[in-house]
PDB file of C-alpha atoms in Angstrom:
ATOM      1  CA  GLY A  17      18.715   6.598 -15.593  1.00 67.00           C
ATOM      2  CA  GLN A  18      19.684   8.302 -12.885  1.00 83.00           C
ATOM      3  CA  LEU A  19      17.963   6.803  -9.166  1.00 89.00           C
ATOM      4  CA  GLN A  20      16.015   9.913  -7.614  1.00 90.00           C
ATOM      5  CA  PRO A  21      16.139  10.029  -3.276  1.00 91.00           C
ATOM      6  CA  THR A  22      12.263   9.280  -3.811  1.00 93.00           C
ATOM      7  CA  PHE A  23      13.012   6.064  -5.124  1.00 97.00           C
ATOM      8  CA  PHE A  24      14.281   4.658  -1.515  1.00 96.00           C
ATOM      9  CA  GLY A  25      10.714   4.953   0.584  1.00 97.00           C
ATOM     10  CA  MET A  26       9.867   3.609   4.167  1.00 97.00           C
ATOM     11  CA  GLY A  27       7.070   3.164   6.015  1.00 96.00           C
ATOM     12  CA  ALA A  28       6.979   4.064  10.453  1.00 96.00           C
ATOM     13  CA  ALA A  29       4.928   2.519  13.051  1.00 94.00           C
ATOM     14  CA  THR A  30       4.197   6.033  14.424  1.00 95.00           C
ATOM     15  CA  PRO A  31       4.553  10.110  13.269  1.00 95.00           C
ATOM     16  CA  THR A  32       6.255  10.545  16.577  1.00 95.00           C
ATOM     17  CA  ASP A  33       8.991   8.411  16.086  1.00 93.00           C
ATOM     18  CA  PRO A  34       9.664   9.448  12.466  1.00 93.00           C
ATOM     19  CA  PRO A  35      12.859   7.351  10.244  1.00 93.00           C
ATOM     20  CA  LYS A  36      16.639   8.372  11.514  1.00 93.00           C
ATOM     21  CA  VAL A  37      17.822   7.493   7.675  1.00 92.00           C
ATOM     22  CA  THR A  38      17.021   9.579   4.490  1.00 93.00           C
ATOM     23  CA  TYR A  39      14.578   8.322   2.599  1.00 96.00           C
ATOM     24  CA  GLY A  40      12.444   9.929   0.026  1.00 97.00           C
ATOM     25  CA  ALA A  41       9.126   8.477  -0.143  1.00 97.00           C
ATOM     26  CA  LEU A  42       6.837   7.318   3.282  1.00 98.00           C
ATOM     27  CA  SER A  43       4.857   4.487   2.773  1.00 95.00           C
ATOM     28  CA  HIS A  44       0.986   3.637   4.079  1.00 93.00           C
ATOM     29  CA  PRO A  45      -0.280   4.869   7.631  1.00 93.00           C
ATOM     30  CA  ALA A  46      -2.689   2.361   9.228  1.00 92.00           C
ATOM     31  CA  VAL A  47      -5.478   1.573   6.387  1.00 96.00           C
ATOM     32  CA  ALA A  48      -7.610   4.914   5.569  1.00 96.00           C
ATOM     33  CA  TRP A  49     -10.693   4.503   6.033  1.00 98.00           C
ATOM     34  CA  THR A  50     -11.446   2.415   9.328  1.00 98.00           C
ATOM     35  CA  ALA A  51      -8.993   4.921  10.576  1.00 97.00           C
ATOM     36  CA  ILE A  52     -10.825   8.177   9.680  1.00 98.00           C
ATOM     37  CA  GLU A  53     -14.091   6.898   9.427  1.00 98.00           C
ATOM     38  CA  GLY A  54     -14.066   3.565  11.569  1.00 97.00           C
ATOM     39  CA  LYS A  55     -16.119   4.988  14.383  1.00 97.00           C
ATOM     40  CA  SER A  56     -19.386   6.261  12.444  1.00 97.00           C
ATOM     41  CA  ARG A  57     -21.201   7.589   9.193  1.00 98.00           C
ATOM     42  CA  GLY A  58     -19.829  10.870   8.810  1.00 98.00           C
ATOM     43  CA  SER A  59     -17.414  10.738  11.875  1.00 98.00           C
ATOM     44  CA  PHE A  60     -14.023  12.060  10.190  1.00 98.00           C
ATOM     45  CA  ASN A  61     -11.087  11.727  12.269  1.00 98.00           C
ATOM     46  CA  PHE A  62      -8.133  12.795  10.483  1.00 98.00           C
ATOM     47  CA  THR A  63      -5.923  13.389  13.724  1.00 97.00           C
ATOM     48  CA  PRO A  64      -3.270   9.689  13.353  1.00 92.00           C
ATOM     49  CA  ILE A  65      -3.810  10.471   9.589  1.00 97.00           C
ATOM     50  CA  ASP A  66      -2.192  13.873   9.554  1.00 98.00           C
ATOM     51  CA  GLY A  67       0.607  12.529  11.578  1.00 97.00           C
ATOM     52  CA  PHE A  68       2.120  10.462   9.627  1.00 98.00           C
ATOM     53  CA  VAL A  69       1.412  13.475   6.261  1.00 98.00           C
ATOM     54  CA  LYS A  70       3.245  16.151   8.340  1.00 97.00           C
ATOM     55  CA  ILE A  71       6.662  13.973   8.156  1.00 97.00           C
ATOM     56  CA  ALA A  72       6.472  12.491   5.107  1.00 98.00           C
ATOM     57  CA  PRO A  73       9.199  14.366   2.149  1.00 97.00           C
ATOM     58  CA  LYS A  74       7.924  17.290   0.476  1.00 98.00           C
ATOM     59  CA  ASP A  75       7.897  17.957  -3.153  1.00 97.00           C
ATOM     60  CA  SER A  76       8.901  20.899  -4.634  1.00 97.00           C
ATOM     61  CA  ASN A  77       4.954  22.016  -4.559  1.00 98.00           C
ATOM     62  CA  GLY A  78       4.907  20.695  -0.491  1.00 98.00           C
ATOM     63  CA  VAL A  79       3.189  17.519  -2.038  1.00 98.00           C
ATOM     64  CA  ALA A  80       3.624  14.882   0.485  1.00 98.00           C
ATOM     65  CA  ILE A  81       5.110  11.878  -1.431  1.00 98.00           C
ATOM     66  CA  LEU A  82       3.307   9.323   0.841  1.00 98.00           C
ATOM     67  CA  ASP A  83       1.056   6.178   0.326  1.00 98.00           C
ATOM     68  CA  LEU A  84      -2.234   6.633   1.912  1.00 98.00           C
ATOM     69  CA  VAL A  85      -3.918   3.105   1.774  1.00 98.00           C
ATOM     70  CA  MET A  86      -8.111   2.448   1.532  1.00 97.00           C
ATOM     71  CA  GLY A  87      -8.605  -0.558   3.298  1.00 93.00           C
ATOM     72  CA  TRP A  88     -11.687  -2.401   5.834  1.00 97.00           C
ATOM     73  CA  THR A  89     -15.029  -0.972   5.335  1.00 98.00           C
ATOM     74  CA  PRO A  90     -16.236  -0.389   8.535  1.00 98.00           C
ATOM     75  CA  GLY A  91     -18.354  -2.481  10.513  1.00 98.00           C
ATOM     76  CA  TRP A  92     -20.821   0.761  10.327  1.00 98.00           C
ATOM     77  CA  ALA A  93     -21.042   0.389   6.348  1.00 98.00           C
ATOM     78  CA  VAL A  94     -22.171  -3.372   6.496  1.00 98.00           C
ATOM     79  CA  ALA A  95     -25.173  -5.077   7.495  1.00 98.00           C
ATOM     80  CA  ASP A  96     -24.320  -8.667   7.123  1.00 97.00           C
ATOM     81  CA  GLN A  97     -21.072  -8.270  10.090  1.00 97.00           C
ATOM     82  CA  THR A  98     -20.202 -12.188   9.434  1.00 97.00           C
ATOM     83  CA  SER A  99     -16.428 -10.944   7.770  1.00 97.00           C
ATOM     84  CA  CYS A 100     -16.149  -8.790  10.769  1.00 98.00           C
ATOM     85  CA  PHE A 101     -14.195  -8.905  13.380  1.00 98.00           C
ATOM     86  CA  HIS A 102     -12.118  -5.521  15.946  1.00 98.00           C
ATOM     87  CA  ASN A 103      -9.213  -4.423  14.484  1.00 95.00           C
ATOM     88  CA  LYS A 104      -5.729  -3.529  17.754  1.00 93.00           C
ATOM     89  CA  ASN A 105      -7.578  -0.346  18.026  1.00 91.00           C
ATOM     90  CA  GLY A 106     -11.115  -1.630  18.918  1.00 95.00           C
ATOM     91  CA  THR A 107     -12.415  -0.313  15.764  1.00 96.00           C
ATOM     92  CA  LEU A 108     -15.000  -2.963  13.877  1.00 98.00           C
ATOM     93  CA  SER A 109     -13.583  -3.649  10.742  1.00 98.00           C
ATOM     94  CA  CYS A 110     -14.775  -6.214   7.655  1.00 98.00           C
ATOM     95  CA  THR A 111     -13.544  -7.728   4.838  1.00 98.00           C
ATOM     96  CA  THR A 112     -16.439  -7.001   2.440  1.00 98.00           C
ATOM     97  CA  PRO A 113     -17.318  -4.020   0.124  1.00 98.00           C
ATOM     98  CA  PRO A 114     -19.798  -1.669   1.814  1.00 98.00           C
ATOM     99  CA  ASP A 115     -23.513  -2.212   1.377  1.00 98.00           C
ATOM    100  CA  ASN A 116     -24.249   1.200  -0.546  1.00 98.00           C
ATOM    101  CA  ILE A 117     -21.211   2.603  -2.690  1.00 98.00           C
ATOM    102  CA  GLN A 118     -21.759   5.642  -1.514  1.00 98.00           C
ATOM    103  CA  ASP A 119     -20.801   5.262   2.083  1.00 98.00           C
ATOM    104  CA  TRP A 120     -17.310   4.707  -0.115  1.00 98.00           C
ATOM    105  CA  ILE A 121     -17.982   7.574  -2.443  1.00 98.00           C
ATOM    106  CA  ASP A 122     -18.551  10.349   0.909  1.00 98.00           C
ATOM    107  CA  PHE A 123     -15.608   9.182   2.249  1.00 98.00           C
ATOM    108  CA  ILE A 124     -12.936   9.593  -0.275  1.00 98.00           C
ATOM    109  CA  THR A 125     -14.829  13.138  -1.063  1.00 98.00           C
ATOM    110  CA  ALA A 126     -13.776  13.984   2.938  1.00 98.00           C
ATOM    111  CA  VAL A 127     -10.211  12.485   2.347  1.00 98.00           C
ATOM    112  CA  VAL A 128      -9.643  14.034  -1.388  1.00 98.00           C
ATOM    113  CA  ASN A 129     -11.031  17.899   0.507  1.00 98.00           C
ATOM    114  CA  HIS A 130      -9.300  17.367   3.123  1.00 98.00           C
ATOM    115  CA  TYR A 131      -6.230  16.799   2.505  1.00 98.00           C
ATOM    116  CA  ASN A 132      -6.505  19.857  -0.142  1.00 98.00           C
ATOM    117  CA  GLY A 133      -3.285  21.828   0.606  1.00 98.00           C
ATOM    118  CA  LYS A 134      -5.209  24.551   2.375  1.00 97.00           C
ATOM    119  CA  THR A 135      -6.436  22.210   5.723  1.00 96.00           C
ATOM    120  CA  ALA A 136      -3.466  19.720   5.368  1.00 98.00           C
ATOM    121  CA  PRO A 137      -1.153  19.037   2.439  1.00 98.00           C
ATOM    122  CA  HIS A 138      -2.153  17.153  -0.602  1.00 98.00           C
ATOM    123  CA  ILE A 139      -1.150  13.502  -0.827  1.00 98.00           C
ATOM    124  CA  LYS A 140       0.566  12.282  -3.918  1.00 98.00           C
ATOM    125  CA  TYR A 141      -0.674   8.810  -4.047  1.00 98.00           C
ATOM    126  CA  TYR A 142      -3.678   7.095  -3.145  1.00 98.00           C
ATOM    127  CA  GLU A 143      -3.973   3.232  -2.830  1.00 98.00           C
ATOM    128  CA  ILE A 144      -7.276   1.488  -3.740  1.00 98.00           C
ATOM    129  CA  TRP A 145      -7.418  -0.978  -0.703  1.00 98.00           C
ATOM    130  CA  ASN A 146      -4.542  -3.002   1.632  1.00 98.00           C
ATOM    131  CA  GLU A 147      -3.737  -6.324  -0.067  1.00 98.00           C
ATOM    132  CA  MET A 148      -6.961  -7.062  -1.777  1.00 98.00           C
ATOM    133  CA  SER A 149      -5.946 -10.685  -2.495  1.00 98.00           C
ATOM    134  CA  ASN A 150      -5.249 -11.681   1.347  1.00 98.00           C
ATOM    135  CA  THR A 151      -7.875 -12.149   3.408  1.00 98.00           C
ATOM    136  CA  LYS A 152      -7.596 -10.738   6.201  1.00 97.00           C
ATOM    137  CA  PHE A 153      -8.692  -7.553   4.328  1.00 98.00           C
ATOM    138  CA  TRP A 154     -10.512  -8.137   1.537  1.00 98.00           C
ATOM    139  CA  THR A 155     -13.274 -11.274   0.674  1.00 98.00           C
ATOM    140  CA  GLY A 156     -14.658  -9.376  -2.149  1.00 98.00           C
ATOM    141  CA  THR A 157     -14.785 -10.391  -5.238  1.00 98.00           C
ATOM    142  CA  PRO A 158     -12.147  -8.549  -8.131  1.00 98.00           C
ATOM    143  CA  ALA A 159     -15.220  -6.950  -9.965  1.00 98.00           C
ATOM    144  CA  GLN A 160     -16.184  -6.158  -6.636  1.00 98.00           C
ATOM    145  CA  MET A 161     -13.177  -3.805  -5.646  1.00 98.00           C
ATOM    146  CA  VAL A 162     -12.536  -2.698  -9.978  1.00 98.00           C
ATOM    147  CA  ALA A 163     -16.834  -0.756  -8.300  1.00 98.00           C
ATOM    148  CA  LEU A 164     -14.532   0.958  -5.387  1.00 98.00           C
ATOM    149  CA  ALA A 165     -11.996   1.765  -7.645  1.00 99.00           C
ATOM    150  CA  GLN A 166     -14.264   3.366 -10.821  1.00 98.00           C
ATOM    151  CA  ALA A 167     -15.973   5.511  -7.727  1.00 98.00           C
ATOM    152  CA  ALA A 168     -13.046   6.896  -6.381  1.00 98.00           C
ATOM    153  CA  TYR A 169     -10.953   6.903  -9.772  1.00 98.00           C
ATOM    154  CA  PRO A 170     -12.587  10.889 -10.759  1.00 98.00           C
ATOM    155  CA  ILE A 171     -13.110  12.314  -7.247  1.00 98.00           C
ATOM    156  CA  ILE A 172      -9.299  11.245  -6.501  1.00 98.00           C
ATOM    157  CA  LYS A 173      -8.010  13.133  -9.606  1.00 98.00           C
ATOM    158  CA  GLN A 174      -9.895  16.292  -9.334  1.00 98.00           C
ATOM    159  CA  ASP A 175      -6.556  16.868  -7.029  1.00 98.00           C
ATOM    160  CA  PRO A 176      -3.690  17.414  -9.428  1.00 98.00           C
ATOM    161  CA  TYR A 177      -1.386  16.541  -7.736  1.00 98.00           C
ATOM    162  CA  ALA A 178      -3.171  13.003  -7.078  1.00 98.00           C
ATOM    163  CA  SER A 179      -1.869   9.601  -8.592  1.00 98.00           C
ATOM    164  CA  VAL A 180      -4.499   6.870  -7.878  1.00 98.00           C
ATOM    165  CA  VAL A 181      -2.547   3.025  -6.908  1.00 98.00           C
ATOM    166  CA  THR A 182      -4.386  -0.325  -7.977  1.00 98.00           C
ATOM    167  CA  PRO A 183      -4.917  -2.487  -4.862  1.00 98.00           C
ATOM    168  CA  SER A 184      -1.778  -3.860  -3.377  1.00 98.00           C
ATOM    169  CA  VAL A 185      -1.532  -7.632  -3.808  1.00 98.00           C
ATOM    170  CA  VAL A 186       1.322 -10.146  -2.017  1.00 98.00           C
ATOM    171  CA  TRP A 187       2.023 -12.668  -4.048  1.00 98.00           C
ATOM    172  CA  LYS A 188       1.167 -15.814  -5.201  1.00 95.00           C
ATOM    173  CA  SER A 189      -2.042 -14.901  -4.420  1.00 97.00           C
ATOM    174  CA  GLY A 190      -1.674 -11.899  -6.233  1.00 98.00           C
ATOM    175  CA  VAL A 191      -0.291 -12.597  -9.167  1.00 98.00           C
ATOM    176  CA  ASN A 192      -3.752 -14.508 -10.199  1.00 98.00           C
ATOM    177  CA  TYR A 193      -5.742 -12.082  -8.531  1.00 98.00           C
ATOM    178  CA  MET A 194      -4.113  -8.244  -9.818  1.00 98.00           C
ATOM    179  CA  THR A 195      -4.630  -9.985 -13.464  1.00 98.00           C
ATOM    180  CA  ASP A 196      -8.501 -10.694 -12.747  1.00 98.00           C
ATOM    181  CA  TYR A 197      -8.971  -7.244 -10.807  1.00 98.00           C
ATOM    182  CA  LEU A 198      -7.020  -5.658 -14.743  1.00 98.00           C
ATOM    183  CA  GLN A 199      -8.686  -7.495 -16.478  1.00 98.00           C
ATOM    184  CA  ALA A 200     -11.618  -6.832 -14.972  1.00 98.00           C
ATOM    185  CA  GLY A 201     -11.455  -3.275 -15.954  1.00 98.00           C
ATOM    186  CA  GLY A 202      -9.005  -2.218 -12.791  1.00 98.00           C
ATOM    187  CA  TYR A 203      -5.778  -0.655 -15.264  1.00 98.00           C
ATOM    188  CA  GLN A 204      -8.819   1.487 -16.144  1.00 98.00           C
ATOM    189  CA  TYR A 205      -8.896   3.492 -12.723  1.00 98.00           C
ATOM    190  CA  ALA A 206      -4.909   3.229 -11.688  1.00 98.00           C
ATOM    191  CA  ASP A 207      -1.705   5.418 -12.687  1.00 98.00           C
ATOM    192  CA  LEU A 208       0.276   3.097 -10.996  1.00 98.00           C
ATOM    193  CA  ILE A 209       0.154  -0.630 -10.140  1.00 98.00           C
ATOM    194  CA  SER A 210       1.219  -2.465  -6.278  1.00 98.00           C
ATOM    195  CA  PHE A 211       2.783  -5.048  -4.661  1.00 98.00           C
ATOM    196  CA  HIS A 212       3.987  -5.927  -1.488  1.00 98.00           C
ATOM    197  CA  GLY A 213       7.687  -7.148  -2.035  1.00 98.00           C
ATOM    198  CA  TYR A 214       8.597 -10.124   0.882  1.00 98.00           C
ATOM    199  CA  PRO A 215      10.390 -12.372  -0.642  1.00 98.00           C
ATOM    200  CA  SER A 216       9.568 -15.004   2.242  1.00 98.00           C
ATOM    201  CA  GLN A 217       6.723 -16.275   4.448  1.00 96.00           C
ATOM    202  CA  THR A 218       7.149 -15.377   8.324  1.00 95.00           C
ATOM    203  CA  GLY A 219       5.054 -15.386  11.169  1.00 89.00           C
ATOM    204  CA  GLY A 220       4.060 -18.888  13.198  1.00 88.00           C
ATOM    205  CA  GLY A 221       5.591 -21.588  11.854  1.00 92.00           C
ATOM    206  CA  GLN A 222       7.870 -20.332   9.000  1.00 94.00           C
ATOM    207  CA  PRO A 223      11.355 -21.300  10.022  1.00 94.00           C
ATOM    208  CA  VAL A 224      13.530 -18.219  10.168  1.00 95.00           C
ATOM    209  CA  PRO A 225      16.319 -16.714   9.544  1.00 97.00           C
ATOM    210  CA  VAL A 226      15.138 -16.195   5.740  1.00 97.00           C
ATOM    211  CA  PRO A 227      16.665 -16.695   3.037  1.00 98.00           C
ATOM    212  CA  MET A 228      18.561 -13.500   1.310  1.00 98.00           C
ATOM    213  CA  PRO A 229      16.042 -11.850  -1.057  1.00 98.00           C
ATOM    214  CA  GLU A 230      17.131 -12.997  -3.886  1.00 98.00           C
ATOM    215  CA  SER A 231      17.690 -16.535  -3.207  1.00 98.00           C
ATOM    216  CA  ALA A 232      15.716 -19.705  -4.484  1.00 98.00           C
ATOM    217  CA  LEU A 233      15.163 -21.054  -1.464  1.00 98.00           C
ATOM    218  CA  SER A 234      12.463 -18.069  -1.179  1.00 98.00           C
ATOM    219  CA  THR A 235      10.017 -19.324  -0.111  1.00 97.00           C
ATOM    220  CA  ASN A 236       7.949 -16.916  -1.663  1.00 98.00           C
ATOM    221  CA  ALA A 237      10.365 -15.622  -5.156  1.00 98.00           C
ATOM    222  CA  PRO A 238      12.911 -14.162  -5.118  1.00 98.00           C
ATOM    223  CA  ILE A 239      12.509 -10.016  -5.361  1.00 98.00           C
ATOM    224  CA  MET A 240      13.978  -9.851  -8.937  1.00 98.00           C
ATOM    225  CA  THR A 241      10.977 -12.453  -9.535  1.00 98.00           C
ATOM    226  CA  MET A 242       8.424 -10.838  -7.562  1.00 98.00           C
ATOM    227  CA  ILE A 243       9.238  -7.275 -10.314  1.00 98.00           C
ATOM    228  CA  THR A 244       9.945  -9.261 -13.341  1.00 98.00           C
ATOM    229  CA  THR A 245       6.260 -10.628 -12.877  1.00 98.00           C
ATOM    230  CA  PHE A 246       4.295  -7.351 -11.984  1.00 98.00           C
ATOM    231  CA  ARG A 247       5.762  -5.840 -14.741  1.00 98.00           C
ATOM    232  CA  GLY A 248       4.616  -8.478 -17.409  1.00 98.00           C
ATOM    233  CA  ILE A 249       0.828  -8.212 -15.585  1.00 98.00           C
ATOM    234  CA  ALA A 250       1.067  -4.745 -15.767  1.00 98.00           C
ATOM    235  CA  ASP A 251       1.995  -4.599 -19.607  1.00 98.00           C
ATOM    236  CA  ASN A 252      -0.369  -7.811 -20.701  1.00 98.00           C
ATOM    237  CA  ASN A 253      -3.140  -6.327 -19.265  1.00 98.00           C
ATOM    238  CA  GLY A 254      -4.098  -3.374 -20.046  1.00 98.00           C
ATOM    239  CA  MET A 255      -1.072  -1.173 -18.104  1.00 98.00           C
ATOM    240  CA  LEU A 256       1.832  -1.023 -20.377  1.00 98.00           C
ATOM    241  CA  ASN A 257       4.513   1.307 -18.935  1.00 92.00           C
ATOM    242  CA  LYS A 258       2.445   2.529 -15.969  1.00 98.00           C
ATOM    243  CA  PRO A 259       5.117   2.611 -13.206  1.00 98.00           C
ATOM    244  CA  LEU A 260       5.827  -0.048 -10.758  1.00 98.00           C
ATOM    245  CA  ILE A 261       5.035   0.654  -6.466  1.00 98.00           C
ATOM    246  CA  THR A 262       5.988  -2.136  -3.718  1.00 98.00           C
ATOM    247  CA  THR A 263       4.095  -0.066  -0.977  1.00 97.00           C
ATOM    248  CA  GLU A 264       5.876  -2.955   1.766  1.00 97.00           C
ATOM    249  CA  GLY A 265       8.574  -5.465   1.962  1.00 98.00           C
ATOM    250  CA  GLY A 266      11.466  -7.163   3.445  1.00 97.00           C
ATOM    251  CA  TRP A 267      12.090  -9.754   5.794  1.00 97.00           C
ATOM    252  CA  GLY A 268       9.052  -9.577   7.078  1.00 96.00           C
ATOM    253  CA  THR A 269       8.200 -10.649  10.822  1.00 94.00           C
ATOM    254  CA  ASN A 270      11.342 -11.160  12.972  1.00 94.00           C
ATOM    255  CA  GLY A 271      12.581 -12.968   9.712  1.00 96.00           C
ATOM    256  CA  VAL A 272      16.274 -12.050  10.317  1.00 96.00           C
ATOM    257  CA  SER A 273      17.428 -10.970  14.556  1.00 94.00           C
ATOM    258  CA  ASP A 274      21.539 -10.856  13.812  1.00 95.00           C
ATOM    259  CA  PRO A 275      22.646  -7.741  13.190  1.00 94.00           C
ATOM    260  CA  ASP A 276      25.461  -7.411  10.740  1.00 97.00           C
ATOM    261  CA  MET A 277      23.006  -9.848   8.745  1.00 97.00           C
ATOM    262  CA  GLN A 278      20.246  -7.530   9.253  1.00 95.00           C
ATOM    263  CA  ALA A 279      22.632  -5.252   7.483  1.00 95.00           C
ATOM    264  CA  ALA A 280      23.475  -7.261   4.721  1.00 97.00           C
ATOM    265  CA  TRP A 281      20.206  -8.508   3.494  1.00 97.00           C
ATOM    266  CA  ILE A 282      18.543  -4.423   3.563  1.00 96.00           C
ATOM    267  CA  THR A 283      21.494  -3.583   0.992  1.00 96.00           C
ATOM    268  CA  HIS A 284      20.763  -6.998  -1.287  1.00 98.00           C
ATOM    269  CA  TYR A 285      17.290  -5.815  -1.256  1.00 98.00           C
ATOM    270  CA  GLU A 286      17.698  -2.255  -2.058  1.00 97.00           C
ATOM    271  CA  ILE A 287      20.692  -2.476  -4.677  1.00 97.00           C
ATOM    272  CA  LEU A 288      18.778  -5.786  -6.353  1.00 98.00           C
ATOM    273  CA  GLN A 289      15.515  -2.895  -7.036  1.00 98.00           C
ATOM    274  CA  ALA A 290      17.722  -0.655  -7.826  1.00 97.00           C
ATOM    275  CA  GLY A 291      19.431  -2.431 -10.297  1.00 97.00           C
ATOM    276  CA  LEU A 292      15.575  -3.526 -11.649  1.00 97.00           C
ATOM    277  CA  ALA A 293      14.031   0.299 -11.471  1.00 97.00           C
ATOM    278  CA  ALA A 294      14.523   2.072 -15.307  1.00 96.00           C
ATOM    279  CA  ALA A 295      14.376  -1.456 -17.063  1.00 97.00           C
ATOM    280  CA  ASN A 296      11.052  -2.213 -15.264  1.00 98.00           C
ATOM    281  CA  ASN A 297       9.605   1.695 -14.190  1.00 97.00           C
ATOM    282  CA  LEU A 298       9.979   0.656 -10.832  1.00 98.00           C
ATOM    283  CA  GLU A 299       9.380   4.219  -9.623  1.00 97.00           C
ATOM    284  CA  PHE A 300       9.850   3.533  -5.488  1.00 96.00           C
ATOM    285  CA  GLN A 301       9.938   0.389  -3.248  1.00 97.00           C
ATOM    286  CA  THR A 302       9.620   0.202   0.278  1.00 96.00           C
ATOM    287  CA  TRP A 303      11.314  -0.922   2.944  1.00 96.00           C
ATOM    288  CA  TYR A 304       8.518  -1.560   5.893  1.00 95.00           C
ATOM    289  CA  THR A 305       9.070  -0.881   7.943  1.00 94.00           C
ATOM    290  CA  TRP A 306      10.380   2.059  10.256  1.00 94.00           C
ATOM    291  CA  GLY A 307       9.939   1.772  14.221  1.00 91.00           C
ATOM    292  CA  TYR A 308       8.238  -1.512  15.039  1.00 88.00           C
ATOM    293  CA  VAL A 309      11.189  -3.570  15.907  1.00 81.00           C
ATOM    294  CA  GLN A 310       9.324  -7.280  14.589  1.00 85.00           C
ATOM    295  CA  SER A 311       9.988  -6.459  10.758  1.00 87.00           C
ATOM    296  CA  GLY A 312      11.965  -3.373  10.582  1.00 79.00           C
TER     297      GLY A 312
END
C-alpha cells in the first residue's frame, strides 16, 4: 500500500513555531487535563491547545489531524496529594486517578463539546493518557486506567470524526503494562494502540550519541522490534488489525548532536518505519519534536 502524507507525524514545541517541513499529523501538545482544567474544577482554558489545533494539518472535512493526549490529574481532583508535583507551568499535577470519576467525565465532555467543528475544529485522535507505564505520569493500576477509558470512550465517540487511542507507553515497562491494560478490558475502549518509539534511553548518565535506530546496541530496542512487538500485543489482546501509532519518538534528549548524523538518523528512522507500515498497520509515526533543540 502507498504511504499517505498523514503517515509522517511531527510534534511541535509551540504553535508559534510550526514545523517548516511538510508533515501530515501533529503529535500531542501538553497533556490536556492539567493544560485545560488545571487551575480549578470547571474552569476551562482552551487557548493553549487551540493554538496547536489551528496549525494542525486538516483533512477534507476540516478535522484537525492531531493527537490530543490526556494526562496528569489536576491537584484539585485528589485529596491525597502525595503523588502530586508542580509541573513546569506551575500547575499542581498528580499521577493517580481522580477521587471522583465524574470530574473526568465532565472534563472529557467539555473537551468534545469545544472541539465540535463550530467553536473549534474537530480533533481526529484522542489519546486517553500519556505514558501510563511511566511513573512520572501515572502511578495508578491498569484497571484504574481502563475505568477512565471506559468512561471517556462513549463521550468521545459521539463525535463522528473522532478516534480513541489507548494510553501510550514507553519501551520495556510498557510491554507488560500495555498487555495488562488490554487484558483488563482496555481493548474495548480503543480504536488504535499507541506507544512511544525511542530506541535508546537518554538523559542523565546515558551514553550519547545514541546508536542508529535500527541498531542492536539500542538501549531500549531497535525501532523495528518495537513496532512488531506492539503489533503482536495488540493482535493477541483484542485489537487484531486495529491500527498502531507512535505519538512520540526519536533520538530522545540530546541523543545526537552532529548535524550530518542527525540527518542520517532521521532518514533511517522514517524509512525503517515506512517499510514496516503496511505489514504492521502502522497508521502514523511521530518525530518528537520540532522547535525543541534538545530532542528535535
